[in-house]
Short mmCIF file of C-alpha atoms and ligand atoms in Angstrom, two decimals:
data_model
loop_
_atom_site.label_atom_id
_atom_site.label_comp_id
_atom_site.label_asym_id
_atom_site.label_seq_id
_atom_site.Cartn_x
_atom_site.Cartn_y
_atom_site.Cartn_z
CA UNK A 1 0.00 0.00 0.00
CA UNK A 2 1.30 3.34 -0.83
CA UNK A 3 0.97 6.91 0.69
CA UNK A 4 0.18 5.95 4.29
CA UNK A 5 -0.72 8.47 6.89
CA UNK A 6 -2.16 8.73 10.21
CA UNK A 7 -4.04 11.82 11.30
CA UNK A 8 -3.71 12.72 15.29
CA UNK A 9 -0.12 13.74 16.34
CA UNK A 10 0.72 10.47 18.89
CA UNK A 11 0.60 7.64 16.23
CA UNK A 12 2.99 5.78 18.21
CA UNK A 13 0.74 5.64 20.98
CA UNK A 14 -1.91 2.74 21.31
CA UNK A 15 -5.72 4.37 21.14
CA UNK A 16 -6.06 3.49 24.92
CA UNK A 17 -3.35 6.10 25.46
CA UNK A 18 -4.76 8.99 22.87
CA UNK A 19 -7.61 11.24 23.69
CA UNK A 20 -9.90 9.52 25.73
CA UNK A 21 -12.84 7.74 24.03
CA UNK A 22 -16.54 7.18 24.73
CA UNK A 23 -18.95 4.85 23.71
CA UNK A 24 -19.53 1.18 23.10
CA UNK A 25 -16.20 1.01 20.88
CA UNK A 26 -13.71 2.83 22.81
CA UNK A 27 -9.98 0.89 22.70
CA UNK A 28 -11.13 -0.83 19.52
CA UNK A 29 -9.39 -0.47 16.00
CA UNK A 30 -12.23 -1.13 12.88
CA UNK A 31 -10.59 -1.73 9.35
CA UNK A 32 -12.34 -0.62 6.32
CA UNK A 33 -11.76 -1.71 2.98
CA UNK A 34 -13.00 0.90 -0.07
CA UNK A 35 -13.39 3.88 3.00
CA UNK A 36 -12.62 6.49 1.07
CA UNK A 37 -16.44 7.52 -0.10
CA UNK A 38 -20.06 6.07 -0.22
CA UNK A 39 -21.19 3.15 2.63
CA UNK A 40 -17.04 2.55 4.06
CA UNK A 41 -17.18 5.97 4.87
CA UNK A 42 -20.63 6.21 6.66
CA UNK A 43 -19.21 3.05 8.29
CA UNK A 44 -15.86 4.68 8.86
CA UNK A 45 -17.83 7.90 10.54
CA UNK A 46 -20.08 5.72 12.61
CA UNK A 47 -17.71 3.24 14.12
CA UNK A 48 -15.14 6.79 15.18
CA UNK A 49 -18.49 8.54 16.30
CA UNK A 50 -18.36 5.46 19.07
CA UNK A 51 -15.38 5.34 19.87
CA UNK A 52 -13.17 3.24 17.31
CA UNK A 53 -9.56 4.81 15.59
CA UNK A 54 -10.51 4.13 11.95
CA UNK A 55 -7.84 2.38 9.35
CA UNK A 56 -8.92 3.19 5.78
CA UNK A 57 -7.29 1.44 2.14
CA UNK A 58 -8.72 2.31 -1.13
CA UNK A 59 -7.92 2.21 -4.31
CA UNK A 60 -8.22 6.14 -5.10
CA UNK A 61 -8.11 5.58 -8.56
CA UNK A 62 -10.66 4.35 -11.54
CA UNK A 63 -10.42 0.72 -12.73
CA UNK A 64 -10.45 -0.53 -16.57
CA UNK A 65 -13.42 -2.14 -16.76
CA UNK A 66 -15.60 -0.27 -14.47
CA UNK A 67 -17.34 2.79 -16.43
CA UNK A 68 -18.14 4.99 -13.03
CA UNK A 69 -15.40 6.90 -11.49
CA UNK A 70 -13.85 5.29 -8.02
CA UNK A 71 -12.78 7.66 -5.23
CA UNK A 72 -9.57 10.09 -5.47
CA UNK A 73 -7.16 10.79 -2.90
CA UNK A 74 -9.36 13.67 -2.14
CA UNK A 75 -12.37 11.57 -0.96
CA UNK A 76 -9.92 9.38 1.04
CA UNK A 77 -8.70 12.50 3.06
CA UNK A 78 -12.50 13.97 3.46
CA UNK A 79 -12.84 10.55 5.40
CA UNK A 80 -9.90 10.71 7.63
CA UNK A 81 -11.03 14.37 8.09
CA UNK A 82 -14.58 12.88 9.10
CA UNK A 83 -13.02 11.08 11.53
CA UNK A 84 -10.94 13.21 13.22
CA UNK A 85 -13.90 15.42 13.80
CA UNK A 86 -15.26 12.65 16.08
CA UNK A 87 -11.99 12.90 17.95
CA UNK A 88 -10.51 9.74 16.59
CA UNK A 89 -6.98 9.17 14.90
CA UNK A 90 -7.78 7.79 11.40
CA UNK A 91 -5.16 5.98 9.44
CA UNK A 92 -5.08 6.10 5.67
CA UNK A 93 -3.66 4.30 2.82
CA UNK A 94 -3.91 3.97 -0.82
CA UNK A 95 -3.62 0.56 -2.14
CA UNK A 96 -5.71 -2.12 -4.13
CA UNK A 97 -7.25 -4.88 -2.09
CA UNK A 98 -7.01 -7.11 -4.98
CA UNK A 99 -3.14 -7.56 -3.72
CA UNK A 100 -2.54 -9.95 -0.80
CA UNK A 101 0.62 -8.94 0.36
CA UNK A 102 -0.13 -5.26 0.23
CA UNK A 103 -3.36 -5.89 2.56
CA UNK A 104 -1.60 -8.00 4.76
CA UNK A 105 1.18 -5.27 5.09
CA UNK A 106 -1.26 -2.78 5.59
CA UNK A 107 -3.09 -4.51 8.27
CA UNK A 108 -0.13 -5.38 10.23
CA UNK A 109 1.47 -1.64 9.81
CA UNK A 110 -2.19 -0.46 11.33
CA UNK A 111 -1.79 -3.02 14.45
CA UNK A 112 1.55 -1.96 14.89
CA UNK A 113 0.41 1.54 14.63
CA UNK A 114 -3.11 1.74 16.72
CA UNK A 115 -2.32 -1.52 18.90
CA UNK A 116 -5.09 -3.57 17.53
CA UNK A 117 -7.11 -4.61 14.64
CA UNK A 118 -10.40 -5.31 16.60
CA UNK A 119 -12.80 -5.03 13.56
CA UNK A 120 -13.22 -5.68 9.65
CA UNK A 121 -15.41 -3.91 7.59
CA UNK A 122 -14.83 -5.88 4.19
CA UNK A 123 -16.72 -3.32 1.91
CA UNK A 124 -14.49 -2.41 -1.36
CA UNK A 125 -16.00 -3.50 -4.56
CA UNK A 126 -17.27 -2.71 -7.75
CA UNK A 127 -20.08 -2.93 -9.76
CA UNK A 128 -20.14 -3.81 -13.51
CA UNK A 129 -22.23 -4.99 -16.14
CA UNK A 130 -21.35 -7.66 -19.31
CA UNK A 131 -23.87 -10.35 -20.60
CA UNK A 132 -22.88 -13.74 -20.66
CA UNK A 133 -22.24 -13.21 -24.36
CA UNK A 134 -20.02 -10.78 -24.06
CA UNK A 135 -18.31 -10.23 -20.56
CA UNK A 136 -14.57 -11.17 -21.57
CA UNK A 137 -11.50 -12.29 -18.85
CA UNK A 138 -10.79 -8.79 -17.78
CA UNK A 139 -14.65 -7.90 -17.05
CA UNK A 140 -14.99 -11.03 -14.75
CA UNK A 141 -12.12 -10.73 -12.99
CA UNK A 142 -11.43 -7.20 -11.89
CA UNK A 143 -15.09 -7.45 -10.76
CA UNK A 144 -14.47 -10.77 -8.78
CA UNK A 145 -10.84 -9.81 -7.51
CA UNK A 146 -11.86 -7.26 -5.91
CA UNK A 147 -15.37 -8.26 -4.50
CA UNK A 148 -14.16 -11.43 -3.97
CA UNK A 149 -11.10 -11.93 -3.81
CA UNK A 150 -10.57 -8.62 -2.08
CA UNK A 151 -12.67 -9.72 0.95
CA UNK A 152 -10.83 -12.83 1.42
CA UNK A 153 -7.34 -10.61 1.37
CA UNK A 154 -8.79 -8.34 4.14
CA UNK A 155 -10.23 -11.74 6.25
CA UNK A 156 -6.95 -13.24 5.61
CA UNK A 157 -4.81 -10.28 6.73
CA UNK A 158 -7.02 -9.37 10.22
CA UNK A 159 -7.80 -13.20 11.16
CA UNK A 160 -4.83 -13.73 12.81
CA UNK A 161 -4.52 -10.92 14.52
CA UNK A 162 -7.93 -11.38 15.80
CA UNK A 163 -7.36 -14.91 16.80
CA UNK A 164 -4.52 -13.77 19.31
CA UNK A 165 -6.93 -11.43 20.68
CA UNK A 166 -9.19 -13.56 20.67
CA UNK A 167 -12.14 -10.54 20.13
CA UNK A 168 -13.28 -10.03 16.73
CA UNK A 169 -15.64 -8.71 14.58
CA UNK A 170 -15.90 -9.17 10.69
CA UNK A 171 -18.76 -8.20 8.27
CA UNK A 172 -18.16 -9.51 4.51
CA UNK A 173 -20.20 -6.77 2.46
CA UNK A 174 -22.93 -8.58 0.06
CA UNK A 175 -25.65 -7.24 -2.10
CA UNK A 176 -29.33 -8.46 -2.35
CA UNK A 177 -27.59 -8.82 -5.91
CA UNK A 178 -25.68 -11.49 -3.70
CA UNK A 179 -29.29 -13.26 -2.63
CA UNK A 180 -30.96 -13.22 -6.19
CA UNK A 181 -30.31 -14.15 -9.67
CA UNK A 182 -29.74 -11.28 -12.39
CA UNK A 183 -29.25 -10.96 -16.20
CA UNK A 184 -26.57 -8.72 -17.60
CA UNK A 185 -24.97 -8.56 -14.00
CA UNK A 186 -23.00 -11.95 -13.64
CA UNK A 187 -19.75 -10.98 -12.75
CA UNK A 188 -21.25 -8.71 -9.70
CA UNK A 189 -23.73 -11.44 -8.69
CA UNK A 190 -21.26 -14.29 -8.65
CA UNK A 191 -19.05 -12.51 -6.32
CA UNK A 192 -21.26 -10.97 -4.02
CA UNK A 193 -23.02 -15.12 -3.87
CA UNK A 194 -19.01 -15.57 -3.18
CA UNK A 195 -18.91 -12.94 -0.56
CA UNK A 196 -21.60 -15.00 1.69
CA UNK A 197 -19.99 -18.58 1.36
CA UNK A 198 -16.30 -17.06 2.16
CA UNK A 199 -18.17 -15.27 5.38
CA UNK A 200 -19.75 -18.12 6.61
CA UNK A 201 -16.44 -20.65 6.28
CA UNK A 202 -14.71 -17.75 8.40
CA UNK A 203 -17.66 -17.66 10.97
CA UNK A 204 -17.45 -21.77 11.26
CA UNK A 205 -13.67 -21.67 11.53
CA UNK A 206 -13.20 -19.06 13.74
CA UNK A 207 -16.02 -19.39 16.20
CA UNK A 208 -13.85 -21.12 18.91
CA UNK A 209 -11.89 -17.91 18.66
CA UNK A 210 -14.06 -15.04 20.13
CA UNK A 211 -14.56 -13.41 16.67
CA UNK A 212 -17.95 -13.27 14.73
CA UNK A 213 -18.29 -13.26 10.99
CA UNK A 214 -21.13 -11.70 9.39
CA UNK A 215 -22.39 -10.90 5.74
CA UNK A 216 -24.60 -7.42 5.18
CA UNK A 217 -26.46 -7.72 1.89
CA UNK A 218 -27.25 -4.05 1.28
CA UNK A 219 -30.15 -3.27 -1.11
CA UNK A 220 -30.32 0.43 -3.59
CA UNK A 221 -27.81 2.31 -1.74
CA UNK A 222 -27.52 6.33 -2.83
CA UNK A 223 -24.35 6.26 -3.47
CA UNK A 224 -21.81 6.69 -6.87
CA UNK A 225 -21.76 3.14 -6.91
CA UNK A 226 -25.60 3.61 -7.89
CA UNK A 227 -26.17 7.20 -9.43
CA UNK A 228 -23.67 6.83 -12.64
CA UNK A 229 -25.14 6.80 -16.28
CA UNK A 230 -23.98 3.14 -16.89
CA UNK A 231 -26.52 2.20 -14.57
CA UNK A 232 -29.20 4.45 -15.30
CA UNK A 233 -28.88 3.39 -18.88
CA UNK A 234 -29.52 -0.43 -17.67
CA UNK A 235 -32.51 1.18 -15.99
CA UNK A 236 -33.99 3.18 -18.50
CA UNK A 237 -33.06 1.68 -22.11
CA UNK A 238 -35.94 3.66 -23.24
CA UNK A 239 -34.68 7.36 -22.06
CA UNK A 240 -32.08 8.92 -24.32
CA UNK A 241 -30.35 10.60 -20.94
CA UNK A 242 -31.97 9.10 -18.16
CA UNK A 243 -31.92 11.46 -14.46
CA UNK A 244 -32.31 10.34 -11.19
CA UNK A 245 -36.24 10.85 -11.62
CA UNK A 246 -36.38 8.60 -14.36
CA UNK A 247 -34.71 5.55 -12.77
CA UNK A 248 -36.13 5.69 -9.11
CA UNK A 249 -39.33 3.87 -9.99
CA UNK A 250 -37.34 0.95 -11.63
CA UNK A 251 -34.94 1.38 -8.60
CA UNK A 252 -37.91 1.25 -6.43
CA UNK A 253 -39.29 -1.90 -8.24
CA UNK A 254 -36.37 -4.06 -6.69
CA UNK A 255 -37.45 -3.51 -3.32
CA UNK A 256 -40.68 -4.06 -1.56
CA UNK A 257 -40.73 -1.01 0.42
CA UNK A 258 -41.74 1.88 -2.06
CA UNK A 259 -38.54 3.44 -1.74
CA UNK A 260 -35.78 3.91 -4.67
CA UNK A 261 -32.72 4.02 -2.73
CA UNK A 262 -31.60 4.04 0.87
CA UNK A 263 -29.03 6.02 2.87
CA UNK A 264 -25.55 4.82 3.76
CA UNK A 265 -25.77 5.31 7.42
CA UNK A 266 -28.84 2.67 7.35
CA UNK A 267 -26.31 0.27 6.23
CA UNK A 268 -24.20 2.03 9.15
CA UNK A 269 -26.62 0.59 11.60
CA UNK A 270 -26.42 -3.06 11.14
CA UNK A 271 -22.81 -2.20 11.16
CA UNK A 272 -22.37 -1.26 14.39
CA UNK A 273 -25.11 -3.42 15.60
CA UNK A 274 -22.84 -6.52 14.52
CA UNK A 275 -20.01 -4.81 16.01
CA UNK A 276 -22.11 -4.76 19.16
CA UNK A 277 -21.37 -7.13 22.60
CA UNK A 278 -25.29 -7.58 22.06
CA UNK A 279 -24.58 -9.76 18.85
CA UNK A 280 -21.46 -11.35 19.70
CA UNK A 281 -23.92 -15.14 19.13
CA UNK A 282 -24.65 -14.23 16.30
CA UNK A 283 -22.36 -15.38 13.41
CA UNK A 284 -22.41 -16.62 10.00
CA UNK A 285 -25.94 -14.74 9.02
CA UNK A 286 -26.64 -12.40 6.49
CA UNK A 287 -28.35 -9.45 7.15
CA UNK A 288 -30.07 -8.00 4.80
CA UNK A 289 -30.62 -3.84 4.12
CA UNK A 290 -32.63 -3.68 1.38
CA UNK A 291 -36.34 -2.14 1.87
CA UNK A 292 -37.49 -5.69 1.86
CA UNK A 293 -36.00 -7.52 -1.40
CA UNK A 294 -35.43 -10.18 0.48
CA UNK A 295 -38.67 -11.10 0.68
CA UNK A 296 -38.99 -11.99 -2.55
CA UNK A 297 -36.30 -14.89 -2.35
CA UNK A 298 -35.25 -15.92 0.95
CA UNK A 299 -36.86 -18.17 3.48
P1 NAD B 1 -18.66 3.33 -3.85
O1 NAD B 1 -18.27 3.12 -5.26
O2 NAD B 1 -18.98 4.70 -3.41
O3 NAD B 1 -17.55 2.74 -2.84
C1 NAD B 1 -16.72 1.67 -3.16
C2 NAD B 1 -15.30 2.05 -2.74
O4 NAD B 1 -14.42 0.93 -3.00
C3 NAD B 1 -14.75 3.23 -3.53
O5 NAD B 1 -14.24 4.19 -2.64
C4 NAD B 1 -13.67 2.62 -4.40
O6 NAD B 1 -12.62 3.52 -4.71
C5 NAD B 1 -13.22 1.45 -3.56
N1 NAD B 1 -12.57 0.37 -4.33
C6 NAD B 1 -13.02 -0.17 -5.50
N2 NAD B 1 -12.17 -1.12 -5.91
C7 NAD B 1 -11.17 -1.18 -5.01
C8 NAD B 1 -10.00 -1.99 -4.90
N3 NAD B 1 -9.69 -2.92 -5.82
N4 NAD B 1 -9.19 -1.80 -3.82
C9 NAD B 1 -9.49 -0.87 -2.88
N5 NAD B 1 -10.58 -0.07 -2.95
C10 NAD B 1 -11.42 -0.24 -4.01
O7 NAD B 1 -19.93 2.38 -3.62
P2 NAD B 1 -20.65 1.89 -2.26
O8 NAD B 1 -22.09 1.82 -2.54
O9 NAD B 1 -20.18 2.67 -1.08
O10 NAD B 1 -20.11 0.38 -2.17
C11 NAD B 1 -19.68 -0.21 -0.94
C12 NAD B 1 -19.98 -1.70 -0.98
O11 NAD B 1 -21.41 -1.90 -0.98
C13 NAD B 1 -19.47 -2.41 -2.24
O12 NAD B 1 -18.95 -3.67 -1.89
C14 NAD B 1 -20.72 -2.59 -3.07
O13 NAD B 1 -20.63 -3.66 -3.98
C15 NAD B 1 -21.75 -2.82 -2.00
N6 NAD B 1 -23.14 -2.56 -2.42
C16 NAD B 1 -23.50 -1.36 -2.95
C17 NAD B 1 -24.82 -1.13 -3.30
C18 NAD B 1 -25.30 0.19 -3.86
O14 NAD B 1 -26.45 0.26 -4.33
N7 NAD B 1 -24.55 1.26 -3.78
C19 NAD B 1 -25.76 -2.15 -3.14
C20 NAD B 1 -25.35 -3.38 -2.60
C21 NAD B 1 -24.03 -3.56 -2.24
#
């Protein structure tokens, strides 16, 4: 990972010896993976907001085969900036979670750094479309390196870490896209399906451990991931330059609830619930945030 920084002046110091924290997550280190914008940083602003120093990797730069822009280096410091305002050190670090050895040295450069990596918050990933017919080798695998494979880097780099501690909490980042069948989406689906059986292997195999492993399946989520034109095209074949008006009924359509889109910090919420000591039985589920979808195809 390149251009790491940590905000506060004491980075030496562990977080029990920095400014003194409140609230259910005070002492605790949370990881997040794709931080630098969107639902990571909600997450990122949440977890600080209770107490948690924050360690943040993105990419900070667009991707071949994905058609939307991905965060900048500015976005990545408006998050670290976030945090600080909730009086917590936030480190920072540019890298591509697609590479194992980078995460890994990341992850063990924030434990030496904050004194702990206490919780995951697997949530970098892309979205992109390609039919069956046409998707070619690049297409499927940036798409499932980095939802997929990406996840398992970031599980791989904290789990031992969190095994010594033997505290732990780690939430794999789905999609109701991850619960359902789709055409024209395969790539995305596959690895967000991916994202749920990876979760629960690490819930089964580290449940002796004191560390839960959970899966949120997030529904329409406003966020750049979800307002770009290659997706409002896919919505609206029919409307030469489709706006946000013209796609919110069809967005609205996937979910039961008659709601388009939901905020990040709703995600936020099942976040830190997970994170909670009230959930620390429950493990290996998938929750899902999604204005009902699920209802359509789970029991
Ligand atoms: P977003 O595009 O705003 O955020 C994704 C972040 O991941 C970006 O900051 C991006 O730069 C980063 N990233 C992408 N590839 C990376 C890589 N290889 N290495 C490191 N960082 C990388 O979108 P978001 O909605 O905040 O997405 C967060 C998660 O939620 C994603 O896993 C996404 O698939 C999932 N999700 C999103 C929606 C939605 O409607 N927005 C719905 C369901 C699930």
């Amino acid at each position: 990972m390149s251009d790491r920084s940590t905000s506060e002046k004491s980075t030496s110091e562990k977080s029990t010896s920095g400014p003194r924290a409140l609230g259910q997550f005070a002492g605790r280190v949370a990881v997040i993976t794709g931080g630098a914008r969107g639902q990571g940083r909600s997450h990122a602003v949440e977890l600080a907001r209770q107490g948690a120093d924050i360690a943040v990797v993105d990419r900070c730069a667009d991707l071949g085969t994905v058609t939307y822009p991905l965060a900048t280096p500015e976005d990545l410091a408006e998050t670290a900036r976030l945090v600080e305002a909730e009086g917590r050190r936030c480190v920072t670090a540019t890298g591509d979670v697609r590479d194992l050895d980078a995460t890994l040295a990341f992850v063990d450069g924030v434990v030496e750094e904050l004194g702990s990596v206490d919780i995951l918050i697997a949530n970098a990933g892309v979205s992109t479309l390609g039919s069956i017919f046409e998707l070619d080798a690049a297409g499927w695998s940036e798409t499932v390196d980095t939802n997929l494979t990406g996840v398992f880097n970031a599980m791989r780099a904290v789990a031992p870490h969190m095994r010594r501690a033997r505290w732990g909490r780690i939430i794999g980042i789905s999609s109701m896209m991850g619960r359902s069948a789709n055409p024209l989406i395969p790539a995305y689906c596959a690895s967000k399906w991916g994202v749920i059986g990876l979760t629960k292997s690490v819930a089964h195999e580290m449940a002796h451990c004191g560390v839960t492993a959970n899966v949120i399946a997030p529904g329409n989520i406003s966020t750049d991931m979800l307002h770009n034109e290659m997706l409002y095209r896919l919505m609206r074949p029919d409307v030469a330059e489709p706006t946000r008006e013209d796609v919110a009924p069809v967005m609205a359509s996937l979910h039961v609830q008659p709601v388009p889109w939901l905020e990040p910090d709703e995600v936020s919420a099942a976040v830190v619930f997970l994170c909670s000591e009230g959930a620390r039985h429950i493990t290996g589920s998938v929750i899902d945030v999604d204005a009902g979808a699920s209802a359509r195809f789970t029991a």
